[in-house]
mmCIF file of C-alpha atoms in Angstrom:
data_model
loop_
_atom_site.group_PDB
_atom_site.id
_atom_site.type_symbol
_atom_site.label_atom_id
_atom_site.label_comp_id
_atom_site.label_asym_id
_atom_site.label_seq_id
_atom_site.Cartn_x
_atom_site.Cartn_y
_atom_site.Cartn_z
ATOM 1 C CA TYR Y 1 21.709 -0.459 26.943
ATOM 2 C CA LEU Y 2 20.945 0.278 22.820
ATOM 3 C CA LYS Y 3 17.915 2.645 23.496
ATOM 4 C CA LYS Y 4 20.252 4.542 25.153
ATOM 5 C CA LYS Y 5 23.234 4.007 22.387
ATOM 6 C CA PRO Y 6 21.523 3.791 19.045
ATOM 7 C CA GLU Y 7 24.702 4.136 17.337
ATOM 8 C CA LYS Y 8 25.755 0.820 18.446
ATOM 9 C CA ILE Y 9 22.874 -1.109 16.211
ATOM 10 C CA ILE Y 10 23.370 -2.504 13.050
ATOM 11 C CA THR Y 11 20.518 -3.233 11.427
ATOM 12 C CA ASP Y 12 19.625 -5.981 8.386
ATOM 13 C CA LEU Y 13 19.501 -3.240 5.767
ATOM 14 C CA ASP Y 14 23.189 -2.160 6.749
ATOM 15 C CA LEU Y 15 24.633 -5.719 6.596
ATOM 16 C CA PHE Y 16 22.499 -6.187 3.383
ATOM 17 C CA PHE Y 17 24.421 -3.112 1.768
ATOM 18 C CA GLU Y 18 27.811 -4.449 2.827
ATOM 19 C CA LEU Y 19 27.489 -7.809 1.337
ATOM 20 C CA ASN Y 20 26.023 -6.231 -2.148
ATOM 21 C CA LYS Y 21 27.397 -2.743 -2.829
ATOM 22 C CA ASP Y 22 28.390 -3.997 -6.281
ATOM 23 C CA ALA Y 23 24.350 -4.589 -6.821
ATOM 24 C CA LEU Y 24 21.671 -1.947 -8.303
ATOM 25 C CA VAL Y 25 19.008 -1.576 -5.397
ATOM 26 C CA ILE Y 26 15.696 0.315 -5.604
ATOM 27 C CA ALA Y 27 14.385 0.817 -2.332
ATOM 28 C CA ILE Y 28 10.555 1.795 -2.049
ATOM 29 C CA THR Y 29 8.967 3.050 1.178
ATOM 30 C CA GLY Y 30 6.042 5.197 2.228
ATOM 31 C CA THR Y 31 2.535 4.533 3.902
ATOM 32 C CA ASN Y 32 0.729 2.508 1.584
ATOM 33 C CA GLY Y 33 1.424 0.933 -1.983
ATOM 34 C CA LYS Y 34 4.996 -0.136 -0.806
ATOM 35 C CA SER Y 35 4.373 -3.912 -2.058
ATOM 36 C CA THR Y 36 2.378 -3.319 -5.222
ATOM 37 C CA THR Y 37 4.948 -0.803 -6.618
ATOM 38 C CA CYS Y 38 7.799 -3.194 -5.877
ATOM 39 C CA LYS Y 39 5.790 -6.007 -8.008
ATOM 40 C CA ILE Y 40 4.963 -3.705 -10.675
ATOM 41 C CA ILE Y 41 8.849 -2.627 -10.679
ATOM 42 C CA GLU Y 42 9.789 -6.544 -10.674
ATOM 43 C CA LYS Y 43 7.329 -7.384 -13.590
ATOM 44 C CA ILE Y 44 8.874 -4.650 -15.932
ATOM 45 C CA LEU Y 45 12.438 -5.620 -15.027
ATOM 46 C CA LYS Y 46 11.498 -9.050 -15.531
ATOM 47 C CA THR Y 47 9.785 -8.311 -19.125
ATOM 48 C CA ALA Y 48 13.006 -6.577 -20.002
ATOM 49 C CA LYS Y 49 14.980 -9.442 -19.242
ATOM 50 C CA TYR Y 50 16.786 -7.926 -15.970
ATOM 51 C CA ASN Y 51 18.223 -10.295 -13.222
ATOM 52 C CA VAL Y 52 15.741 -8.800 -10.472
ATOM 53 C CA LYS Y 53 15.168 -10.068 -6.714
ATOM 54 C CA VAL Y 54 12.437 -8.990 -4.712
ATOM 55 C CA GLY Y 55 12.565 -8.641 -0.866
ATOM 56 C CA GLY Y 56 12.766 -6.402 2.755
ATOM 57 C CA ASN Y 57 9.045 -6.336 4.106
ATOM 58 C CA ILE Y 58 7.902 -7.887 1.072
ATOM 59 C CA GLY Y 59 8.414 -11.875 0.586
ATOM 60 C CA ARG Y 60 12.115 -12.684 1.246
ATOM 61 C CA PRO Y 61 13.877 -10.877 4.353
ATOM 62 C CA VAL Y 62 17.189 -9.089 2.967
ATOM 63 C CA LEU Y 63 19.736 -11.356 4.688
ATOM 64 C CA SER Y 64 18.342 -14.279 2.992
ATOM 65 C CA PHE Y 65 19.627 -13.379 -0.349
ATOM 66 C CA LYS Y 66 23.026 -15.183 -1.317
ATOM 67 C CA ARG Y 67 25.965 -13.105 -2.763
ATOM 68 C CA SER Y 68 25.938 -13.514 -6.358
ATOM 69 C CA LYS Y 69 28.343 -13.056 -9.038
ATOM 70 C CA LYS Y 70 25.699 -11.473 -11.235
ATOM 71 C CA LYS Y 71 24.739 -8.210 -11.652
ATOM 72 C CA ASN Y 72 21.709 -8.267 -9.488
ATOM 73 C CA ILE Y 73 18.819 -5.366 -9.023
ATOM 74 C CA PHE Y 74 17.203 -5.455 -5.827
ATOM 75 C CA VAL Y 75 14.030 -4.239 -5.638
ATOM 76 C CA LEU Y 76 13.404 -3.681 -1.548
ATOM 77 C CA GLU Y 77 10.301 -3.107 0.397
ATOM 78 C CA ILE Y 78 11.774 -0.647 3.275
ATOM 79 C CA SER Y 79 9.654 0.342 6.455
ATOM 80 C CA SER Y 80 10.247 2.922 8.907
ATOM 81 C CA TYR Y 81 11.324 0.724 11.459
ATOM 82 C CA GLN Y 82 14.079 -0.391 9.320
ATOM 83 C CA LEU Y 83 15.264 3.049 8.339
ATOM 84 C CA GLN Y 84 15.377 4.523 11.916
ATOM 85 C CA TYR Y 85 17.981 2.944 12.914
ATOM 86 C CA SER Y 86 19.946 2.339 9.477
ATOM 87 C CA LYS Y 87 23.516 4.065 8.843
ATOM 88 C CA LEU Y 88 25.005 2.275 6.113
ATOM 89 C CA PHE Y 89 22.358 1.596 3.517
ATOM 90 C CA ARG Y 90 21.923 3.478 0.547
ATOM 91 C CA SER Y 91 20.211 2.775 -2.912
ATOM 92 C CA LYS Y 92 20.343 4.334 -6.253
ATOM 93 C CA HIS Y 93 16.628 4.705 -6.713
ATOM 94 C CA ALA Y 94 14.544 5.609 -3.484
ATOM 95 C CA ALA Y 95 11.206 6.591 -3.661
ATOM 96 C CA ILE Y 96 8.703 7.622 -0.838
ATOM 97 C CA LEU Y 97 5.304 6.803 -2.428
ATOM 98 C CA ASN Y 98 3.407 8.818 0.120
ATOM 99 C CA ILE Y 99 2.943 9.740 3.995
ATOM 100 C CA SER Y 100 -0.104 9.480 5.736
ATOM 101 C CA GLU Y 101 -0.868 9.318 9.476
ATOM 102 C CA ASP Y 102 0.453 5.278 10.431
ATOM 103 C CA HIS Y 103 2.678 4.043 13.151
ATOM 104 C CA LEU Y 104 2.489 7.144 15.638
ATOM 105 C CA GLU Y 105 2.339 4.910 18.647
ATOM 106 C CA ARG Y 106 5.939 4.203 17.651
ATOM 107 C CA HIS Y 107 6.876 7.205 16.160
ATOM 108 C CA LYS Y 108 5.001 9.739 18.524
ATOM 109 C CA ASN Y 109 3.954 12.298 15.321
ATOM 110 C CA ILE Y 110 4.070 12.781 11.891
ATOM 111 C CA THR Y 111 7.026 14.764 11.840
ATOM 112 C CA ASN Y 112 9.325 12.083 13.367
ATOM 113 C CA TYR Y 113 7.667 10.031 10.958
ATOM 114 C CA ILE Y 114 8.436 11.837 8.087
ATOM 115 C CA LYS Y 115 12.311 12.534 9.224
ATOM 116 C CA ILE Y 116 12.554 8.928 9.620
ATOM 117 C CA LYS Y 117 11.271 8.031 5.925
ATOM 118 C CA THR Y 118 13.427 11.049 4.848
ATOM 119 C CA ARG Y 119 16.777 9.050 6.031
ATOM 120 C CA ILE Y 120 16.042 6.929 2.704
ATOM 121 C CA PHE Y 121 16.986 9.830 0.697
ATOM 122 C CA PHE Y 122 19.900 11.274 2.773
ATOM 123 C CA ALA Y 123 21.691 7.948 2.603
ATOM 124 C CA GLN Y 124 22.412 8.320 -1.060
ATOM 125 C CA GLY Y 125 24.722 10.498 -3.176
ATOM 126 C CA SER Y 126 25.459 12.408 -6.294
ATOM 127 C CA SER Y 127 24.472 9.790 -8.700
ATOM 128 C CA ASP Y 128 21.536 8.582 -6.952
ATOM 129 C CA TYR Y 129 17.945 9.001 -7.889
ATOM 130 C CA SER Y 130 15.113 10.236 -5.074
ATOM 131 C CA TYR Y 131 11.520 9.951 -5.859
ATOM 132 C CA ILE Y 132 8.523 11.825 -4.196
ATOM 133 C CA ASN Y 133 4.965 12.311 -4.660
ATOM 134 C CA SER Y 134 4.232 15.816 -5.234
ATOM 135 C CA ARG Y 135 0.122 15.674 -4.654
ATOM 136 C CA ASN Y 136 0.749 13.959 -1.270
ATOM 137 C CA LYS Y 137 -0.525 16.457 1.513
ATOM 138 C CA HIS Y 138 2.801 15.727 3.428
ATOM 139 C CA SER Y 139 5.061 16.381 0.626
ATOM 140 C CA LYS Y 140 5.616 20.108 2.036
ATOM 141 C CA LEU Y 141 6.911 18.637 5.252
ATOM 142 C CA ILE Y 142 9.565 16.405 3.019
ATOM 143 C CA THR Y 143 10.697 19.443 1.177
ATOM 144 C CA ASN Y 144 11.007 21.705 4.203
ATOM 145 C CA ILE Y 145 13.582 19.333 5.668
ATOM 146 C CA PHE Y 146 15.651 19.606 2.375
ATOM 147 C CA LYS Y 147 15.877 23.241 3.042
ATOM 148 C CA HIS Y 148 17.724 22.548 6.204
ATOM 149 C CA LYS Y 149 19.393 19.496 5.320
ATOM 150 C CA LYS Y 150 20.731 19.440 1.604
ATOM 151 C CA LEU Y 151 20.122 16.841 -0.419
ATOM 152 C CA LYS Y 152 22.869 15.073 -2.399
ATOM 153 C CA SER Y 153 20.476 12.775 -4.909
ATOM 154 C CA LYS Y 154 18.588 14.168 -8.005
ATOM 155 C CA LEU Y 155 15.275 14.746 -6.691
ATOM 156 C CA ILE Y 156 12.175 13.680 -9.133
ATOM 157 C CA SER Y 157 8.910 15.043 -8.256
ATOM 158 C CA ILE Y 158 6.037 12.899 -9.579
ATOM 159 C CA ASN Y 159 3.035 14.790 -10.504
ATOM 160 C CA LYS Y 160 -0.602 13.830 -11.832
ATOM 161 C CA TYR Y 161 0.312 14.303 -15.374
ATOM 162 C CA ASP Y 162 2.860 11.477 -15.325
ATOM 163 C CA CYS Y 163 1.752 8.557 -17.331
ATOM 164 C CA ASN Y 164 -1.505 9.914 -19.112
ATOM 165 C CA LEU Y 165 -0.264 8.879 -22.701
ATOM 166 C CA LEU Y 166 1.007 5.692 -21.294
ATOM 167 C CA LEU Y 167 -2.164 5.026 -19.388
ATOM 168 C CA LYS Y 168 -4.277 4.902 -22.489
ATOM 169 C CA LYS Y 169 -2.195 2.120 -23.946
ATOM 170 C CA ILE Y 170 -2.778 -0.138 -21.001
ATOM 171 C CA ASN Y 171 -5.535 -2.505 -21.152
ATOM 172 C CA ASN Y 172 -5.584 -3.713 -17.646
ATOM 173 C CA ARG Y 173 -8.447 -2.932 -15.117
ATOM 174 C CA TYR Y 174 -6.123 -3.036 -12.108
ATOM 175 C CA PHE Y 175 -4.752 0.451 -13.506
ATOM 176 C CA LYS Y 176 -7.824 2.197 -12.701
ATOM 177 C CA SER Y 177 -7.883 3.165 -9.228
ATOM 178 C CA ILE Y 178 -5.902 6.070 -7.758
ATOM 179 C CA GLY Y 179 -3.634 4.453 -5.900
ATOM 180 C CA ASN Y 180 -2.661 1.836 -8.336
ATOM 181 C CA ILE Y 181 -2.094 4.896 -11.149
ATOM 182 C CA GLU Y 182 0.193 6.623 -8.210
ATOM 183 C CA ASN Y 183 2.038 3.294 -7.929
ATOM 184 C CA LEU Y 184 2.454 2.899 -11.540
ATOM 185 C CA LYS Y 185 3.838 6.374 -11.708
ATOM 186 C CA PHE Y 186 6.834 5.806 -9.776
ATOM 187 C CA ALA Y 187 7.458 2.440 -11.148
ATOM 188 C CA TYR Y 188 7.149 4.152 -14.648
ATOM 189 C CA LYS Y 189 9.612 6.822 -13.935
ATOM 190 C CA ILE Y 190 12.135 4.612 -12.045
ATOM 191 C CA SER Y 191 12.284 2.375 -15.370
ATOM 192 C CA LYS Y 192 12.487 4.941 -17.401
ATOM 193 C CA ASN Y 193 16.056 6.150 -15.809
ATOM 194 C CA LEU Y 194 16.833 2.724 -16.106
ATOM 195 C CA LYS Y 195 16.523 3.075 -19.855
ATOM 196 C CA ILE Y 196 13.557 0.586 -20.325
ATOM 197 C CA SER Y 197 11.107 1.189 -23.346
ATOM 198 C CA ASP Y 198 7.608 2.126 -23.247
ATOM 199 C CA LEU Y 199 6.703 -0.923 -25.301
ATOM 200 C CA THR Y 200 8.247 -3.267 -22.762
ATOM 201 C CA ILE Y 201 6.763 -1.339 -20.006
ATOM 202 C CA ILE Y 202 3.288 -1.879 -21.780
ATOM 203 C CA LYS Y 203 4.030 -5.278 -22.413
ATOM 204 C CA ALA Y 204 4.473 -5.951 -18.610
ATOM 205 C CA LEU Y 205 1.616 -3.757 -17.336
ATOM 206 C CA ASN Y 206 -0.950 -5.426 -19.596
ATOM 207 C CA LYS Y 207 -0.048 -8.926 -17.971
ATOM 208 C CA PHE Y 208 0.541 -7.518 -14.464
ATOM 209 C CA LYS Y 209 -1.780 -9.194 -11.838
ATOM 210 C CA GLY Y 210 -2.458 -7.100 -8.543
ATOM 211 C CA LEU Y 211 -1.511 -8.504 -5.286
ATOM 212 C CA PRO Y 212 -4.189 -10.691 -2.708
ATOM 213 C CA HIS Y 213 -5.870 -8.450 -0.546
ATOM 214 C CA ARG Y 214 -5.704 -5.413 -2.058
ATOM 215 C CA GLN Y 215 -8.257 -4.348 -3.878
ATOM 216 C CA GLU Y 216 -8.863 -7.759 -5.041
ATOM 217 C CA ILE Y 217 -11.856 -8.515 -7.059
ATOM 218 C CA ILE Y 218 -13.194 -12.067 -5.947
ATOM 219 C CA PHE Y 219 -16.170 -12.252 -7.708
ATOM 220 C CA SER Y 220 -17.909 -9.899 -10.040
ATOM 221 C CA ASN Y 221 -21.082 -10.022 -12.510
ATOM 222 C CA LYS Y 222 -23.229 -7.119 -13.962
ATOM 223 C CA HIS Y 223 -25.410 -7.472 -10.473
ATOM 224 C CA LEU Y 224 -22.535 -7.554 -7.891
ATOM 225 C CA THR Y 225 -18.658 -7.203 -7.131
ATOM 226 C CA CYS Y 226 -17.268 -8.430 -4.232
ATOM 227 C CA VAL Y 227 -13.667 -6.658 -2.951
ATOM 228 C CA ASN Y 228 -11.310 -8.173 -0.371
ATOM 229 C CA ASP Y 229 -8.976 -5.269 0.550
ATOM 230 C CA SER Y 230 -7.762 -6.782 3.587
ATOM 231 C CA LYS Y 231 -4.300 -4.878 3.424
ATOM 232 C CA ALA Y 232 -6.308 -1.631 4.257
ATOM 233 C CA THR Y 233 -5.190 -1.245 7.997
ATOM 234 C CA SER Y 234 -6.143 2.710 8.138
ATOM 235 C CA PHE Y 235 -8.885 4.834 7.222
ATOM 236 C CA ASN Y 236 -6.378 6.842 4.563
ATOM 237 C CA ALA Y 237 -5.925 3.103 2.631
ATOM 238 C CA CYS Y 238 -9.318 2.009 2.467
ATOM 239 C CA LEU Y 239 -10.353 5.346 1.114
ATOM 240 C CA GLN Y 240 -9.313 4.789 -2.279
ATOM 241 C CA SER Y 241 -11.590 1.350 -2.291
ATOM 242 C CA LEU Y 242 -14.386 3.440 -0.946
ATOM 243 C CA SER Y 243 -13.573 6.165 -3.771
ATOM 244 C CA ILE Y 244 -13.813 3.952 -6.751
ATOM 245 C CA TYR Y 245 -17.077 1.731 -5.737
ATOM 246 C CA ASN Y 246 -20.698 2.779 -5.659
ATOM 247 C CA LYS Y 247 -23.512 1.160 -3.596
ATOM 248 C CA ILE Y 248 -21.129 -0.176 -0.955
ATOM 249 C CA TYR Y 249 -22.015 -2.715 1.719
ATOM 250 C CA TRP Y 250 -18.613 -2.212 3.820
ATOM 251 C CA ILE Y 251 -17.033 -4.378 6.104
ATOM 252 C CA VAL Y 252 -15.189 -2.108 8.399
ATOM 253 C CA GLY Y 253 -13.264 -2.828 12.061
ATOM 254 C CA GLY Y 254 -10.348 -4.559 13.780
ATOM 255 C CA LEU Y 255 -7.356 -2.994 15.968
ATOM 256 C CA PRO Y 256 -7.684 0.808 15.323
ATOM 257 C CA LYS Y 257 -4.332 2.615 14.311
ATOM 258 C CA HIS Y 258 -3.213 5.275 16.644
ATOM 259 C CA GLN Y 259 -4.583 8.789 15.898
ATOM 260 C CA ASP Y 260 -6.531 7.515 12.857
ATOM 261 C CA TYR Y 261 -9.459 9.418 11.878
ATOM 262 C CA PHE Y 262 -12.031 8.752 9.665
ATOM 263 C CA LYS Y 263 -13.350 11.641 6.803
ATOM 264 C CA LEU Y 264 -16.189 10.143 5.305
ATOM 265 C CA LYS Y 265 -17.691 13.554 3.840
ATOM 266 C CA ASN Y 266 -16.484 12.860 0.146
ATOM 267 C CA VAL Y 267 -17.856 9.006 -0.097
ATOM 268 C CA SER Y 268 -20.625 8.562 2.512
ATOM 269 C CA LYS Y 269 -23.199 8.933 -0.312
ATOM 270 C CA LYS Y 270 -21.531 5.997 -2.013
ATOM 271 C CA ILE Y 271 -22.238 3.380 1.178
ATOM 272 C CA ILE Y 272 -25.235 1.878 1.787
ATOM 273 C CA LYS Y 273 -24.201 0.818 5.395
ATOM 274 C CA ALA Y 274 -21.292 -0.394 7.132
ATOM 275 C CA TYR Y 275 -21.064 -3.595 9.161
ATOM 276 C CA ILE Y 276 -18.565 -3.253 11.934
ATOM 277 C CA ILE Y 277 -16.561 -6.328 12.919
ATOM 278 C CA GLY Y 278 -13.634 -6.802 15.630
ATOM 279 C CA LYS Y 279 -13.548 -6.426 19.550
ATOM 280 C CA ASN Y 280 -13.223 -2.425 19.485
ATOM 281 C CA THR Y 281 -16.645 -1.584 17.677
ATOM 282 C CA SER Y 282 -17.251 1.727 19.570
ATOM 283 C CA PHE Y 283 -14.348 3.269 17.993
ATOM 284 C CA PHE Y 284 -15.535 2.595 14.660
ATOM 285 C CA SER Y 285 -19.370 3.239 15.425
ATOM 286 C CA LYS Y 286 -18.013 7.220 16.849
ATOM 287 C CA GLN Y 287 -16.249 7.640 13.678
ATOM 288 C CA ILE Y 288 -19.093 6.726 11.068
ATOM 289 C CA LYS Y 289 -22.487 7.085 13.306
ATOM 290 C CA ASN Y 290 -23.130 10.680 12.070
ATOM 291 C CA ASN Y 291 -22.659 9.854 8.561
ATOM 292 C CA ILE Y 292 -23.566 6.703 7.237
ATOM 293 C CA GLN Y 293 -25.959 3.843 8.567
ATOM 294 C CA TYR Y 294 -24.168 0.643 10.077
ATOM 295 C CA LYS Y 295 -24.736 -2.470 12.098
ATOM 296 C CA ILE Y 296 -22.302 -4.256 14.983
ATOM 297 C CA SER Y 297 -21.835 -7.523 13.224
ATOM 298 C CA ASN Y 298 -18.227 -8.278 15.400
ATOM 299 C CA SER Y 299 -17.503 -11.153 13.070
ATOM 300 C CA ILE Y 300 -16.783 -11.321 9.503
ATOM 301 C CA LYS Y 301 -19.204 -14.418 9.501
ATOM 302 C CA ASN Y 302 -21.893 -12.126 10.797
ATOM 303 C CA ALA Y 303 -21.311 -9.253 8.357
ATOM 304 C CA ILE Y 304 -21.935 -11.326 5.410
ATOM 305 C CA GLN Y 305 -24.811 -13.018 6.717
ATOM 306 C CA ASN Y 306 -25.892 -9.471 7.411
ATOM 307 C CA ILE Y 307 -25.255 -8.094 4.101
ATOM 308 C CA PHE Y 308 -27.042 -10.687 2.403
ATOM 309 C CA GLU Y 309 -30.297 -10.211 4.844
ATOM 310 C CA ASP Y 310 -29.806 -6.313 3.895
ATOM 311 C CA ILE Y 311 -28.686 -6.277 -0.161
ATOM 312 C CA LYS Y 312 -31.042 -5.270 -2.655
ATOM 313 C CA ILE Y 313 -29.692 -6.384 -6.179
ATOM 314 C CA THR Y 314 -30.913 -3.488 -9.014
ATOM 315 C CA LYS Y 315 -30.479 -4.082 -12.504
ATOM 316 C CA ASN Y 316 -29.749 -0.578 -13.137
ATOM 317 C CA GLU Y 317 -26.468 -0.056 -10.558
ATOM 318 C CA LYS Y 318 -23.844 -2.734 -9.513
ATOM 319 C CA SER Y 319 -23.707 -3.103 -5.847
ATOM 320 C CA THR Y 320 -20.116 -3.498 -4.085
ATOM 321 C CA ILE Y 321 -19.465 -6.040 -0.844
ATOM 322 C CA LEU Y 322 -16.288 -4.520 0.202
ATOM 323 C CA LEU Y 323 -14.083 -5.946 2.852
ATOM 324 C CA SER Y 324 -11.789 -2.774 3.661
ATOM 325 C CA PRO Y 325 -11.544 -2.646 7.611
ATOM 326 C CA ALA Y 326 -9.265 0.572 8.229
ATOM 327 C CA ALA Y 327 -7.643 -1.216 10.765
ATOM 328 C CA ALA Y 328 -4.830 -3.959 11.977
ATOM 329 C CA SER Y 329 -6.170 -7.678 12.158
ATOM 330 C CA PHE Y 330 -4.420 -8.924 15.466
ATOM 331 C CA ASP Y 331 -7.283 -8.695 17.732
ATOM 332 C CA GLN Y 332 -9.190 -11.677 15.376
ATOM 333 C CA TYR Y 333 -6.701 -12.692 13.064
ATOM 334 C CA THR Y 334 -3.165 -13.587 12.603
ATOM 335 C CA ASN Y 335 -2.489 -11.126 9.752
ATOM 336 C CA PHE Y 336 -4.428 -9.327 7.123
ATOM 337 C CA GLU Y 337 -3.477 -12.308 4.673
ATOM 338 C CA ASP Y 338 -5.534 -14.507 7.381
ATOM 339 C CA ARG Y 339 -8.441 -12.264 7.237
ATOM 340 C CA GLY Y 340 -8.689 -11.677 3.690
ATOM 341 C CA SER Y 341 -8.504 -15.427 3.004
ATOM 342 C CA HIS Y 342 -11.162 -15.929 5.681
ATOM 343 C CA PHE Y 343 -13.631 -13.346 3.784
ATOM 344 C CA LYS Y 344 -12.881 -14.785 0.474
ATOM 345 C CA ARG Y 345 -13.755 -18.620 1.896
ATOM 346 C CA LEU Y 346 -16.975 -17.058 3.115
ATOM 347 C CA VAL Y 347 -18.041 -14.881 0.139
ATOM 348 C CA ILE Y 348 -17.253 -17.621 -2.686
ATOM 349 C CA LYS Y 349 -19.318 -20.186 -0.183
ATOM 350 C CA LYS Y 350 -22.317 -17.640 0.422
ATOM 351 C CA LEU Y 351 -22.526 -17.192 -3.702
ATOM 352 C CA GLU Y 352 -22.211 -21.084 -4.033
ATOM 353 C CA LYS Y 353 -25.510 -21.333 -2.303
ATOM 354 C CA ILE Y 354 -27.464 -18.126 -3.870
ATOM 355 C CA SER Y 355 -28.212 -19.058 -7.483
ATOM 356 C CA ASN Y 356 -30.197 -15.321 -8.284
ATOM 357 C CA VAL Y 357 -27.123 -13.019 -7.962
#
């Protein structure tokens, strides 16, 4: 019935908005980086002494928030699934961080996926702000939609020069990767529109600690770095980690994303060897066999054992053990957190037995 009459659907976002019309809402969507961007904004706002609550697809569901007499700021992570049927939800600040091929088993193609994401903009009014990544390859498709459907809000384009001066004043290695810098640019623009000073923003960012399972360094010395990037559930997401590190022993595999494709040309020389895990090893071996060496390990436990049999520690260049699966976890784990936690336990246990690393 509801498939035939989607107008009858009232989403959690719609109910939340009806109950919190007086609140200032910051809504973050996109394919990658949503949770991190929400937490960066939260850190800045709390440092600036705002009463801020974070929820949606990160942490608390939107309907778990109690109505408050205080002037709240809500920072919400919003998925395409929620946006697809929402009709009433509106946010003061709305950001589409990036778009890449994801959830296409549901949305059928990238055009439908983008149209659903842009609903977050078209729900806004003339006093609201929309933020878009001008460097993302699908940004043109988003701006083409604006030619046919007028945008009421103020459109702010995030470009490569934003935050350059700020980055020089930040002493936090978390903001060295391209992905986290782009997340920061959105957080910075939103914070400036809320009249927060650079001094407060820098103070917050220097204290910011990244979220678990997202380029999380679990061990590092002058010879070896071990990175838990279990949240990277598509190739585009794991490309960020592959771009940062060198001499990579890469653990990859799991439940592949629909229509995902591995473009390894620019990073293949950084990868020493790949170790394929999960139940669909043939998909990943076909994707990488012409670019890099690989071994079928089937499980993370076997992969770690195989890596320590193969790894060559040198004094001149640091090696990297990287879990960045480019796949969902549901074939072997409850979720990406479960997968990342298992990797961390196994690596730490193995390192405790080795004294010469």
